[in-house]
Structure formats: C-alpha cells, structure tokens
C-alpha cells in the first residue's frame, strides 16, 4: 500500500496570501496524483488530477506541481471561500486507492 | 448536471447490517465505474470499494473485505453498498463517487461526489 503524507496538518492564512500545501508518497506515483477540497457537510471537490491538471471549473489560483514522490498544491491568492480540508490521493497503484490525512486550511 | 445522492445511513448495533444507496442522475450511469469512500470522525478519507462500469469486477479495502458488498442496478441508476457484521470502527460518513472517464476501470480520480450519509454503529 502506498502511504501518502501531507504537511502541514493545519494552516491559518490571511486572505490574499499565497498558500503551499505538501504531499509526499512512500514510493513513486509518477504523476498519478489528485487533490480535493472538502468543506464540512459538502461533497468533496476535485481540484487537480495528473498532478497538475486543473479540473473543470476550478479557478486558476489553484495549481498543482510535482511528480514521483513530492507534490505541491498552491493557492496563489487565498480567498475566504478557500477554507476546508485539502487531500491528496494517489491512483498509480490500486487497490487500495490511498489519501493523505489532509491539511486543514483556516482563514485568519 | 451530475448528481449523486446517498441514502440508507442510520444507527445500527454492532454486528448489524445496513444497505446504502447512491442515486445517480445527470449522466449515463451505466458507462461509469463507481466507488464508495468513508470518512471516520476526526480522520480523513478512506477508499472502501469499487465496481467496474459493467459490474464484472469489484475491489474492496482490506478493512471491509468479506463484510461489505458493492453492487449496482443500471436500470435504476443506483449504486449500493451492503454492509454486514458492522463494528464500532465502521462509524463514518459514507460517500459515493464517480470515477472520471468512461468504461473499463475509469480513471483513478473522482470528478463527482455525493454529500454523504452517516452510519453510526453503537450499542
């Protein structure tokens, strides 16, 4: 099983700031990585797949980078609506599909 | 638009059973692989089960293998998860999700999710 590790666990950032979230895989997943945003009581939302391809309708302030074992999700200029928990997920080797434990992003 | 609506959650005693449903609309359900996920209190997302678009192949997480059964009824555009021998550790919000891309096993990421249904296992 591929273990995904995210950092930091929590983050509190002011609107307008740049945010960088990290995700590490226990072995190479090449570019087979997705990012999701999850707000309480809502459905998870796909942000990025293929490590760097924005999903349909996702604002350009969200970008993904990395390959192999190290990945980054960047929000270029944070909006108040961007609060929530962000998860990375690998799909290079499954079953099982595996997620990181999430980074909780709070707006200051 | 694509919509997935889970139902069937509730409170059940340890050792009991529940059947979750996921009603799909807004897309050709029979063409897509589907998955179940869960989120336990205070923890992250966990993949639970997969069913191929044509139902010919199914995978399960080790934690539910032999206890949970995924199925689909394309005539009703509905995905199911039969959960037996439930334990306290199965308490979670369960989500269904559509695999991106059509046919076969689908892509490994998920472009549509439901809002979830809460399963509470408690004595």
Coordinates of C-alpha atoms in Angstrom, one line a residue:
Chain A
X1 CA 0.0 0.0 0.0
X2 CA 1.3 3.5 -0.9
X3 CA 1.2 5.8 2.1
X4 CA 0.5 9.4 1.5
X5 CA 1.8 12.0 4.0
X6 CA 0.6 15.6 4.0
X7 CA 2.0 18.7 5.7
X8 CA 1.3 20.8 7.5
X9 CA -1.7 19.3 9.3
X10 CA -3.2 22.7 9.8
X11 CA -2.7 26.1 8.4
X12 CA -4.1 29.5 9.2
X13 CA -3.7 32.1 6.5
X14 CA -4.9 35.6 5.7
X15 CA -6.9 36.3 2.5
X16 CA -4.6 37.4 -0.3
X17 CA -1.7 35.3 0.9
X18 CA -0.1 32.6 -1.1
X19 CA -0.6 29.0 0.3
X20 CA 1.5 26.0 -0.3
X21 CA 0.4 22.5 0.7
X22 CA 2.7 19.5 0.5
X23 CA 2.1 15.8 -0.2
X24 CA 4.6 13.0 -0.1
X25 CA 4.2 9.4 -1.4
X26 CA 6.0 6.5 0.2
X27 CA 7.0 5.4 -3.3
X28 CA 6.8 6.9 -6.8
X29 CA 3.3 7.5 -8.1
X30 CA 4.7 9.3 -11.2
X31 CA 2.0 12.0 -12.0
X32 CA -0.9 9.9 -10.8
X33 CA -2.0 12.2 -8.1
X34 CA -5.2 14.2 -7.4
X35 CA -6.1 17.0 -5.0
X36 CA -9.5 17.5 -3.4
X37 CA -11.1 20.2 -1.3
X38 CA -13.6 19.2 1.3
X39 CA -15.8 21.5 3.3
X40 CA -17.9 20.3 6.2
X41 CA -21.3 19.0 5.1
X42 CA -20.4 19.2 1.5
X43 CA -19.3 16.8 -1.2
X44 CA -15.5 16.6 -1.8
X45 CA -14.5 18.7 -4.8
X46 CA -11.9 17.6 -7.3
X47 CA -9.3 20.3 -7.9
X48 CA -6.4 18.7 -9.7
X49 CA -5.6 15.4 -11.4
X50 CA -2.5 14.2 -13.2
X51 CA -0.6 16.2 -10.5
X52 CA -1.0 19.5 -12.4
X53 CA -4.2 19.5 -14.5
X54 CA -7.0 21.7 -13.1
X55 CA -10.4 20.1 -13.1
X56 CA -13.2 21.7 -15.0
X57 CA -14.4 24.9 -13.3
X58 CA -11.5 25.2 -10.9
X59 CA -10.2 28.7 -10.6
X60 CA -6.7 29.4 -11.9
X61 CA -5.5 30.4 -8.5
X62 CA -5.2 26.7 -7.7
X63 CA -2.2 25.0 -9.2
X64 CA -0.5 21.6 -8.7
X65 CA 3.0 20.6 -9.3
X66 CA 5.4 17.7 -8.7
X67 CA 6.0 14.1 -9.7
X68 CA 7.4 10.9 -8.3
X69 CA 7.1 11.3 -4.5
X70 CA 6.8 15.0 -3.9
X71 CA 3.8 17.1 -4.8
X72 CA 2.6 20.6 -4.0
X73 CA -0.8 22.4 -4.2
X74 CA -0.5 26.1 -4.4
X75 CA -3.3 28.7 -3.9
X76 CA -1.8 31.9 -5.4
X77 CA -4.0 34.4 -3.6
X78 CA -6.3 33.0 -0.9
X79 CA -9.9 33.8 -0.8
X80 CA -12.1 33.4 2.2
X81 CA -14.1 30.7 0.4
X82 CA -11.0 28.5 0.2
X83 CA -11.3 27.2 3.7
X84 CA -11.6 23.5 4.2
X85 CA -9.6 20.3 4.3
X86 CA -7.4 19.5 1.3
X87 CA -6.5 15.9 0.5
X88 CA -4.0 14.4 -1.9
X89 CA -4.8 11.0 -3.4
X90 CA -2.7 8.6 -5.4
X91 CA -4.0 6.3 -8.1
X92 CA -0.9 4.9 -9.5
X93 CA -1.2 1.6 -7.8
X94 CA -4.5 0.3 -6.5
X95 CA -6.3 -1.2 -4.8
X96 CA -6.2 0.4 -2.4
X97 CA -6.6 4.0 -3.5
X98 CA -4.9 6.0 -0.8
X99 CA -5.3 9.5 0.6
X100 CA -3.2 11.7 2.7
X101 CA -4.5 12.6 6.1
X102 CA -5.4 16.1 4.9
X103 CA -4.3 19.7 5.6
X104 CA -6.9 21.8 7.3
X105 CA -6.8 25.4 6.0
X106 CA -8.4 28.1 8.1
X107 CA -8.9 31.7 7.1
X108 CA -7.5 34.2 9.5
Chain B
X1 CA -25.9 18.4 -14.0
X2 CA -24.3 15.3 -12.4
X3 CA -25.8 14.5 -9.1
X4 CA -25.1 11.7 -6.6
X5 CA -27.4 11.3 -3.6
X6 CA -26.6 8.8 -0.9
X7 CA -29.2 7.4 1.5
X8 CA -29.7 4.5 3.9
X9 CA -27.4 5.6 6.7
X10 CA -28.5 5.4 10.3
X11 CA -27.8 4.0 13.7
X12 CA -27.1 0.2 14.0
X13 CA -25.9 -2.0 16.7
X14 CA -22.5 -3.8 16.5
X15 CA -23.0 -6.9 14.3
X16 CA -25.9 -5.4 12.5
X17 CA -26.4 -4.6 8.8
X18 CA -27.2 -1.7 6.6
X19 CA -27.7 -1.1 2.9
X20 CA -26.6 2.2 1.5
X21 CA -27.9 3.5 -1.8
X22 CA -26.5 6.1 -4.2
X23 CA -28.9 7.5 -6.7
X24 CA -27.2 8.9 -9.8
X25 CA -28.6 11.4 -12.3
X26 CA -27.4 13.8 -15.0
X27 CA -25.1 11.3 -16.7
X28 CA -25.2 7.8 -18.3
X29 CA -24.7 5.8 -15.1
X30 CA -24.0 2.5 -16.9
X31 CA -20.9 3.9 -18.6
X32 CA -19.0 4.7 -15.4
X33 CA -17.1 2.9 -12.7
X34 CA -18.2 3.8 -9.2
X35 CA -16.6 3.8 -5.8
X36 CA -17.6 4.1 -2.1
X37 CA -15.5 6.1 0.3
X38 CA -15.9 6.9 4.0
X39 CA -14.6 9.5 6.5
X40 CA -14.4 8.5 10.1
X41 CA -14.8 11.1 12.8
X42 CA -11.8 13.3 13.1
X43 CA -10.0 11.4 10.3
X44 CA -9.5 11.6 6.6
X45 CA -11.0 10.0 3.6
X46 CA -10.7 6.2 3.1
X47 CA -11.4 4.3 0.0
X48 CA -13.9 1.4 0.6
X49 CA -15.0 -0.3 -2.6
X50 CA -15.0 -0.2 -6.4
X51 CA -17.2 -1.6 -9.1
X52 CA -16.4 -1.6 -12.8
X53 CA -18.8 0.1 -15.2
X54 CA -20.3 -3.2 -16.2
X55 CA -20.2 -4.8 -12.8
X56 CA -17.7 -7.5 -13.8
X57 CA -15.0 -6.6 -11.3
X58 CA -15.1 -5.4 -7.8
X59 CA -12.4 -4.4 -5.3
X60 CA -12.6 -3.8 -1.5
X61 CA -10.4 -2.3 1.2
X62 CA -8.9 -5.0 3.4
X63 CA -10.8 -3.4 6.4
X64 CA -14.2 -4.3 4.8
X65 CA -13.4 -7.3 2.7
X66 CA -15.8 -10.2 3.4
X67 CA -18.3 -7.9 5.2
X68 CA -19.3 -5.3 2.6
X69 CA -20.6 -5.9 -0.9
X70 CA -20.8 -3.3 -3.6
X71 CA -23.4 -3.7 -6.4
X72 CA -25.2 -1.6 -9.0
X73 CA -28.6 -1.6 -10.7
X74 CA -28.2 0.3 -14.0
X75 CA -31.9 0.1 -14.7
X76 CA -32.4 2.3 -11.5
X77 CA -29.2 4.3 -11.9
X78 CA -28.3 3.3 -8.4
X79 CA -25.2 2.1 -6.6
X80 CA -25.4 0.0 -3.5
X81 CA -23.2 -0.9 -0.5
X82 CA -24.4 -3.8 1.6
X83 CA -22.7 -3.7 5.0
X84 CA -22.8 -6.7 7.3
X85 CA -21.1 -7.5 10.6
X86 CA -20.7 -3.8 11.3
X87 CA -18.3 -2.8 14.1
X88 CA -17.8 0.4 16.0
X89 CA -14.9 1.2 13.7
X90 CA -17.3 1.4 10.8
X91 CA -18.9 4.6 12.1
X92 CA -18.4 7.1 9.4
X93 CA -19.9 9.3 6.7
X94 CA -20.1 7.2 3.5
X95 CA -19.7 8.9 0.1
X96 CA -20.3 7.5 -3.4
X97 CA -18.2 8.9 -6.2
X98 CA -18.0 8.6 -9.9
X99 CA -14.6 7.7 -11.5
X100 CA -13.6 10.1 -14.1
X101 CA -13.6 8.7 -17.7
X102 CA -16.0 6.2 -19.1
X103 CA -15.9 2.4 -19.3
X104 CA -13.3 -0.1 -18.1
X105 CA -12.0 0.8 -14.6
X106 CA -12.4 4.5 -15.1
X107 CA -9.6 7.0 -14.3
X108 CA -8.2 6.9 -10.8
X109 CA -9.6 10.2 -9.8
X110 CA -13.2 11.2 -8.9
X111 CA -15.0 14.1 -10.5
X112 CA -18.3 13.8 -8.8
X113 CA -19.2 13.0 -5.2
X114 CA -22.3 12.8 -3.1
X115 CA -22.8 14.7 0.1
X116 CA -22.6 11.6 2.2
X117 CA -24.8 9.5 4.5
X118 CA -23.9 9.0 8.2
X119 CA -23.5 5.5 9.6
X120 CA -23.3 5.2 13.3
X121 CA -22.5 1.8 14.9
X122 CA -23.4 2.0 18.6
X123 CA -24.7 -0.3 21.3

